[in-house]
Structure formats: C-alpha cells, structure tokens
XYZ file of C-alpha atoms in Angstrom:
358
model
C -63.337 247.064 -19.939
C -65.781 244.836 -18.120
C -69.353 245.874 -17.295
C -69.750 247.733 -14.003
C -72.475 246.102 -11.945
C -75.033 248.306 -10.247
C -74.868 246.508 -6.919
C -71.324 246.499 -5.612
C -71.446 247.341 -1.928
C -72.967 244.311 -0.199
C -70.682 243.405 2.667
C -70.335 239.642 2.927
C -68.553 239.443 6.245
C -67.240 241.556 9.075
C -64.974 240.029 11.701
C -63.660 242.036 14.643
C -59.974 241.388 15.155
C -59.606 243.348 18.394
C -57.222 245.995 19.595
C -53.505 245.912 18.879
C -52.401 247.570 22.100
C -48.803 248.202 21.040
C -49.994 250.302 18.129
C -53.281 251.630 19.565
C -55.392 250.555 16.633
C -58.453 248.481 15.840
C -58.242 245.974 13.002
C -61.061 244.091 11.406
C -61.490 241.982 8.321
C -64.075 242.877 5.689
C -65.269 241.577 2.335
C -66.841 243.832 -0.287
C -67.607 243.902 -4.007
C -65.392 245.248 -6.757
C -66.951 247.505 -9.350
C -65.966 244.895 -11.939
C -67.783 241.622 -12.595
C -68.598 239.557 -9.521
C -65.232 239.864 -7.797
C -65.373 239.970 -4.007
C -62.402 241.465 -2.211
C -60.994 240.468 1.158
C -59.377 243.284 3.095
C -58.305 244.545 6.503
C -59.271 247.937 7.886
C -57.056 249.538 10.519
C -58.692 252.335 12.518
C -57.754 254.593 15.446
C -59.316 253.530 18.750
C -60.740 256.934 19.601
C -64.134 257.704 18.091
C -64.187 260.386 15.420
C -63.947 261.079 11.706
C -60.572 260.316 10.132
C -58.936 260.643 6.691
C -58.614 257.258 4.994
C -56.003 255.632 2.768
C -56.504 252.675 0.425
C -53.275 250.776 -0.275
C -52.844 249.424 -3.814
C -50.271 246.795 -4.770
C -47.941 246.545 -7.746
C -47.415 243.877 -10.385
C -48.020 240.263 -9.435
C -50.586 238.743 -7.057
C -49.916 239.974 -3.520
C -51.600 239.563 -0.162
C -53.065 242.435 1.819
C -49.955 242.762 3.965
C -47.744 243.374 0.929
C -45.506 240.417 1.702
C -42.421 240.871 -0.483
C -38.858 239.636 0.053
C -39.519 238.850 3.680
C -41.120 242.217 4.423
C -44.745 243.206 4.941
C -44.734 246.657 3.401
C -48.466 247.351 3.473
C -49.036 246.095 7.012
C -46.140 248.281 8.160
C -47.603 251.337 6.436
C -51.030 250.688 7.974
C -49.610 250.159 11.449
C -47.607 253.376 11.171
C -50.344 255.627 9.795
C -53.297 254.471 11.874
C -52.075 255.531 15.350
C -51.451 258.959 13.845
C -55.087 259.398 12.924
C -55.749 257.596 9.633
C -58.045 254.764 8.618
C -56.139 252.390 6.319
C -57.606 249.675 4.089
C -55.342 247.049 2.518
C -56.586 244.338 0.155
C -55.770 240.860 -1.097
C -55.205 240.885 -4.858
C -57.400 238.798 -7.137
C -57.036 235.089 -6.457
C -55.112 235.729 -3.221
C -56.375 235.146 0.320
C -60.071 235.975 0.516
C -60.336 237.790 -2.812
C -61.979 235.877 -5.634
C -61.166 235.834 -9.345
C -57.995 235.008 -11.251
C -55.176 237.508 -11.393
C -53.926 236.379 -14.812
C -57.166 237.395 -16.549
C -57.210 240.946 -15.142
C -55.696 244.190 -16.407
C -54.462 247.353 -14.725
C -57.857 248.871 -15.521
C -59.608 246.005 -13.719
C -57.452 246.594 -10.647
C -58.613 250.226 -10.704
C -62.215 249.008 -10.569
C -61.313 246.933 -7.510
C -59.970 250.110 -5.907
C -63.175 251.974 -6.733
C -65.089 249.181 -4.998
C -62.909 249.706 -1.935
C -63.547 253.443 -2.116
C -67.296 252.943 -2.262
C -67.097 250.576 0.695
C -65.119 253.063 2.802
C -67.830 255.634 2.229
C -70.113 253.486 4.408
C -67.676 253.517 7.341
C -68.854 255.791 10.155
C -65.360 256.837 11.223
C -64.191 257.878 7.745
C -64.039 261.526 6.710
C -65.688 261.229 3.297
C -63.963 264.363 2.007
C -60.488 262.960 2.684
C -60.191 259.488 1.169
C -56.947 258.917 -0.727
C -55.094 256.176 -2.589
C -51.553 254.916 -1.995
C -50.036 252.852 -4.813
C -46.768 250.948 -4.997
C -45.084 250.209 -8.352
C -47.803 249.379 -10.934
C -50.149 250.564 -8.210
C -49.139 254.066 -9.310
C -50.862 253.437 -12.638
C -53.834 251.834 -10.882
C -54.438 254.826 -8.609
C -54.055 257.186 -11.578
C -56.830 255.377 -13.440
C -59.054 255.159 -10.365
C -58.600 258.833 -9.473
C -59.453 259.881 -13.029
C -62.788 258.051 -12.691
C -63.934 259.230 -9.257
C -64.497 262.623 -7.673
C -64.304 260.962 -4.255
C -60.503 260.586 -4.389
C -58.987 263.427 -2.359
C -55.251 262.714 -2.710
C -52.705 260.281 -4.144
C -49.492 258.845 -2.709
C -47.104 257.062 -5.063
C -44.389 254.830 -3.613
C -42.035 253.767 -6.421
C -45.146 254.323 -8.486
C -45.446 254.135 -12.249
C -46.230 257.386 -14.062
C -44.568 256.540 -17.374
C -46.152 254.760 -20.315
C -46.239 250.988 -20.233
C -43.928 250.729 -23.238
C -41.362 253.126 -21.798
C -41.418 251.334 -18.465
C -40.713 248.002 -20.187
C -37.782 249.504 -22.094
C -36.248 251.188 -19.036
C -36.914 248.431 -16.515
C -35.520 245.640 -18.649
C -32.448 247.614 -19.681
C -31.769 248.423 -16.032
C -32.011 244.748 -15.130
C -29.882 243.641 -18.064
C -27.217 246.287 -17.553
C -26.829 245.419 -13.870
C -26.773 241.670 -14.517
C -23.632 239.470 -14.670
C -24.069 238.914 -18.413
C -21.100 239.567 -20.660
C -21.201 242.907 -22.441
C -21.877 241.336 -25.812
C -24.837 239.426 -24.372
C -26.171 242.553 -22.684
C -26.175 244.238 -26.076
C -27.974 241.300 -27.674
C -30.513 241.095 -24.852
C -31.359 244.785 -25.023
C -31.747 244.574 -28.783
C -34.185 241.662 -28.847
C -36.106 243.028 -25.857
C -36.688 246.342 -27.588
C -37.772 244.640 -30.805
C -40.227 242.382 -29.003
C -41.659 245.163 -26.838
C -42.161 247.407 -29.853
C -43.914 244.586 -31.729
C -46.148 243.871 -28.734
C -47.053 247.558 -28.610
C -47.802 247.776 -32.328
C -50.029 244.689 -32.420
C -51.413 244.747 -28.868
C -55.005 244.900 -30.097
C -54.532 242.493 -32.990
C -55.384 238.800 -33.288
C -52.070 238.396 -35.098
C -49.936 239.419 -32.100
C -48.585 235.921 -31.470
C -47.515 235.360 -35.076
C -45.994 238.855 -35.288
C -43.906 238.225 -32.167
C -42.576 234.960 -33.581
C -41.825 236.650 -36.905
C -39.913 239.431 -35.142
C -37.903 236.927 -33.137
C -37.075 234.806 -36.198
C -35.917 237.885 -38.111
C -33.673 238.916 -35.228
C -32.367 235.373 -34.701
C -31.125 235.059 -38.281
C -29.192 238.322 -37.972
C -27.972 237.494 -34.474
C -26.668 234.065 -35.509
C -24.523 235.685 -38.193
C -23.347 238.326 -35.732
C -22.368 235.796 -33.089
C -20.547 233.654 -35.646
C -18.469 236.682 -36.608
C -17.277 237.041 -32.996
C -15.333 233.784 -33.125
C -16.658 232.627 -29.748
C -16.987 228.856 -29.461
C -20.169 228.535 -27.394
C -23.262 230.728 -27.343
C -24.879 230.734 -23.893
C -27.368 233.506 -24.589
C -31.016 232.464 -24.904
C -34.102 234.614 -25.295
C -37.131 232.946 -23.610
C -39.297 233.224 -26.690
C -42.039 230.788 -25.682
C -42.624 232.160 -22.197
C -42.440 235.758 -23.403
C -45.037 235.200 -26.130
C -47.395 233.470 -23.693
C -47.146 236.452 -21.380
C -47.454 239.043 -24.128
C -50.651 237.646 -25.642
C -52.431 237.741 -22.266
C -54.881 240.518 -21.306
C -52.661 242.175 -18.701
C -49.689 242.624 -21.029
C -51.793 243.802 -23.985
C -53.288 246.526 -21.808
C -50.096 247.454 -20.002
C -47.847 247.836 -23.051
C -50.257 250.449 -24.475
C -50.975 252.180 -21.160
C -50.683 255.971 -21.506
C -50.653 257.773 -18.142
C -51.371 261.150 -19.726
C -54.912 260.046 -20.603
C -55.691 259.544 -16.921
C -53.400 261.938 -15.052
C -54.563 264.861 -17.176
C -57.909 264.465 -15.362
C -56.385 264.273 -11.869
C -56.264 267.546 -9.942
C -55.791 266.430 -6.336
C -52.623 266.718 -4.210
C -50.027 264.064 -5.069
C -46.997 262.856 -3.125
C -44.532 260.774 -5.161
C -41.543 259.050 -3.547
C -38.902 257.074 -5.448
C -35.544 255.558 -4.678
C -32.573 256.656 -6.776
C -31.474 253.024 -7.231
C -34.849 251.584 -8.231
C -34.241 249.268 -11.208
C -37.968 248.638 -11.772
C -39.477 252.138 -11.715
C -36.867 254.679 -12.710
C -36.774 257.988 -10.827
C -37.741 259.825 -14.048
C -41.274 258.876 -13.016
C -41.154 261.654 -10.409
C -40.959 264.136 -13.254
C -43.914 262.495 -14.991
C -46.185 262.870 -11.954
C -45.662 266.624 -12.257
C -45.612 266.789 -16.044
C -48.641 264.635 -16.893
C -51.105 265.447 -14.105
C -53.412 268.420 -13.933
C -52.342 268.657 -10.302
C -48.780 269.165 -11.485
C -49.838 272.082 -13.648
C -51.368 273.642 -10.528
C -48.340 273.063 -8.314
C -49.964 270.348 -6.199
C -47.392 267.581 -6.709
C -44.645 266.949 -4.140
C -41.776 264.638 -5.103
C -39.095 263.043 -2.936
C -36.056 261.235 -4.331
C -34.385 259.014 -1.732
C -30.660 258.407 -2.408
C -29.380 254.815 -2.537
C -32.848 253.342 -2.065
C -34.384 250.464 -4.047
C -37.841 249.546 -5.367
C -39.105 248.468 -1.934
C -37.833 251.797 -0.554
C -35.077 250.080 1.401
C -31.645 251.708 1.776
C -29.448 249.384 -0.268
C -25.946 248.511 -1.385
C -26.148 246.581 -4.663
C -29.825 247.612 -4.847
C -30.639 244.553 -6.975
C -33.605 242.242 -6.252
C -31.358 239.474 -4.853
C -30.497 241.803 -1.976
C -34.034 242.786 -0.954
C -34.602 240.001 1.579
C -31.501 241.061 3.540
C -32.483 244.691 4.018
C -35.535 244.727 6.293
C -38.642 246.893 6.323
C -39.239 250.310 4.789
C -37.548 252.824 7.150
C -39.539 254.868 9.642
C -38.016 258.035 8.191
C -39.742 257.387 4.865
C -43.047 256.682 6.573
C -42.522 259.871 8.567
C -42.251 261.822 5.315
C -45.646 260.471 4.284
C -47.235 261.487 7.588
C -45.657 264.949 7.411
C -47.090 265.487 3.934
C -50.491 264.204 4.994
C -50.603 266.581 7.946
C -49.651 269.518 5.757
C -51.871 268.612 2.825
C -54.842 266.562 3.990
C -55.654 267.340 7.600
C-alpha cells in the first residue's frame, strides 16, 4: 500500500455552480487530495439550500474508470442518487475516478485499497464543510465500491454508516468464479463451450490467486493454459465436431491478471475488513444481478461486526439487475434500454436513513 502523505486536505479549487431550483439544492465543484500519493480528486458536492448541519454521503463507484455522475449504459446513477437525497436533507459528494474528469492519476495502476484511500481523502475533506454533521458521514458503494467502502470504514472511526448497492461483500476469488459463470451460463454459447469456458476460467482464476504475489505469475498462467489446452484439444477431437469456434483470450487475460488491480482483487478477503466494521449497514441487491450475486447480502451480515450486532439491513429486489433496474433478460446488453434506477429503490434508501441515521 502506498505511503499516506501528511498533508492531504489542501483544496485546489472551489467553483459555485448555483441553485438547481427544480431539486432545491446547491451544487459546487471541489478538488481535494487523496490520502494516497499525490492524487487530486475532482468532485461535486450537492447540499440542501437551507442553512444547517446535515448527514453526508460519499458515493463510491465500482470497477472501471467512471465519472462523478456514474454514467453507465446511458444512465447517470450517482447524479440521480445525489439529486434524490439532497432535497431530503443530505449532503452528497460524488467523485471522478482516477484519470477521469478532474481527478489525476492513472486508473490502471491503482488497486481497490488505493480507491479506499481516495474515499478517506473525501471523508477528511467533508469534515471541513460547515454544513456537514461530522457524526453522521457515511459511504455508499456500488459494485466493487462495496469492497472499497468496507476497507475505508475499517480504517476510519469517522464513518457512521454504509450503504451497499449491488455491492461486493464476497472474496475477490469467489466473485470472479460466480460472476464469470453467470455470464457464461447466460450467454449464447453452445453447452459444450460453456463447459469448456467455465473450466478454463476456474483454472486461470485459481492460478492467479495462488501466485498473485509472485514474480512468476505470468509464466504460471501460461503453463496452466497450455496444460488445459492439450487436454481440451483431445476432448474436442473426441466430439467429432468439424470446427472449433471456442477461444480463450489468453493474451489479454494474462495482461490483466499481472496488473496491480487484479493481483490485489483476486486475493481480497472481505472478512479482514468487515470484521472491524460495527456501524449500521444497508445492503440492496437485485435478484437477477449477474455481476454481484445476491449471496453477497448474506455476507454483509455474516462477515461484519455490525451483522453480529444486528445492525445490517438487507433488501433483495426481484427481477432487478446490477444497475438496480427492473429487467427482462437482465443481461448487460439490455441495460441501456431500461432507464434510471427507480424512485422506489431510492425511497428505500431514504427510509432507512431516516430510521437509522437521523
């Protein structure tokens, strides 16, 4: 993990964006320091118009570089959450990921632990805001953001609550197994190719896990693939099928696996962090999420200290996908056709906040 610098709060810019009358909120753009390296983070703060002290929520993105609005499949998930929560009495901060918008750094060189340090920088910045209730600052994470907020909360006593939206609470290795099998099994591949894909995926993931901290990871991955390929060639020949259209993307997978993010993620163990987290947690998942399986709701309760004390609330939404959209096929190709996260789901968040935080 990178060295934490002692000076991390210098605000580089503050631009007033004015009042959004339709939603009765103030928005302004800020830049602050991460608690890792020299990263500066661009963000937007949404605040109620009326003066006072308000609970605050920091929104944390999932895998892949995203902008502060959470622009995914034609939706702006994070902007919608901010615009819904703020008129109801919450300060909301949403950030550009590394290398996106006004945030510096390169996403590909960072790990889930680095993203948690970015969140801690945001938390420290919010503590300087006059309208923020310092005893009620929480984190909201989507997808991998669930792991990020778990790490951040385990490292700071200033985190008052967690909200997980399709958030990861399983180990990195388990999530890779489950996610990829879900995607394969719902794909148009022939059954025999689904079987082959699941087999090589599991072998490669297990090898990446075993040698994640080794200089020999690249050679071990190639050796695993070559071993499987010899067996698979004989197997396919025995099927009597003329043409083999199945291909495992060995080169691109190895390049991803030897990078810092993957090495950290495949060995990520949520129990190490959640066992230190004893603040109220709300976890919401869709029953048709192919990326973060609904079993993660159980893990939020099982792995966290909060769960042992009965402070974890879980909600399983039927026929809802990874972006918390009601869905039909529920596969990624459909996301752009489904629109924004429903108001009913956002209402569940506000209801929990009122009961738990305020």
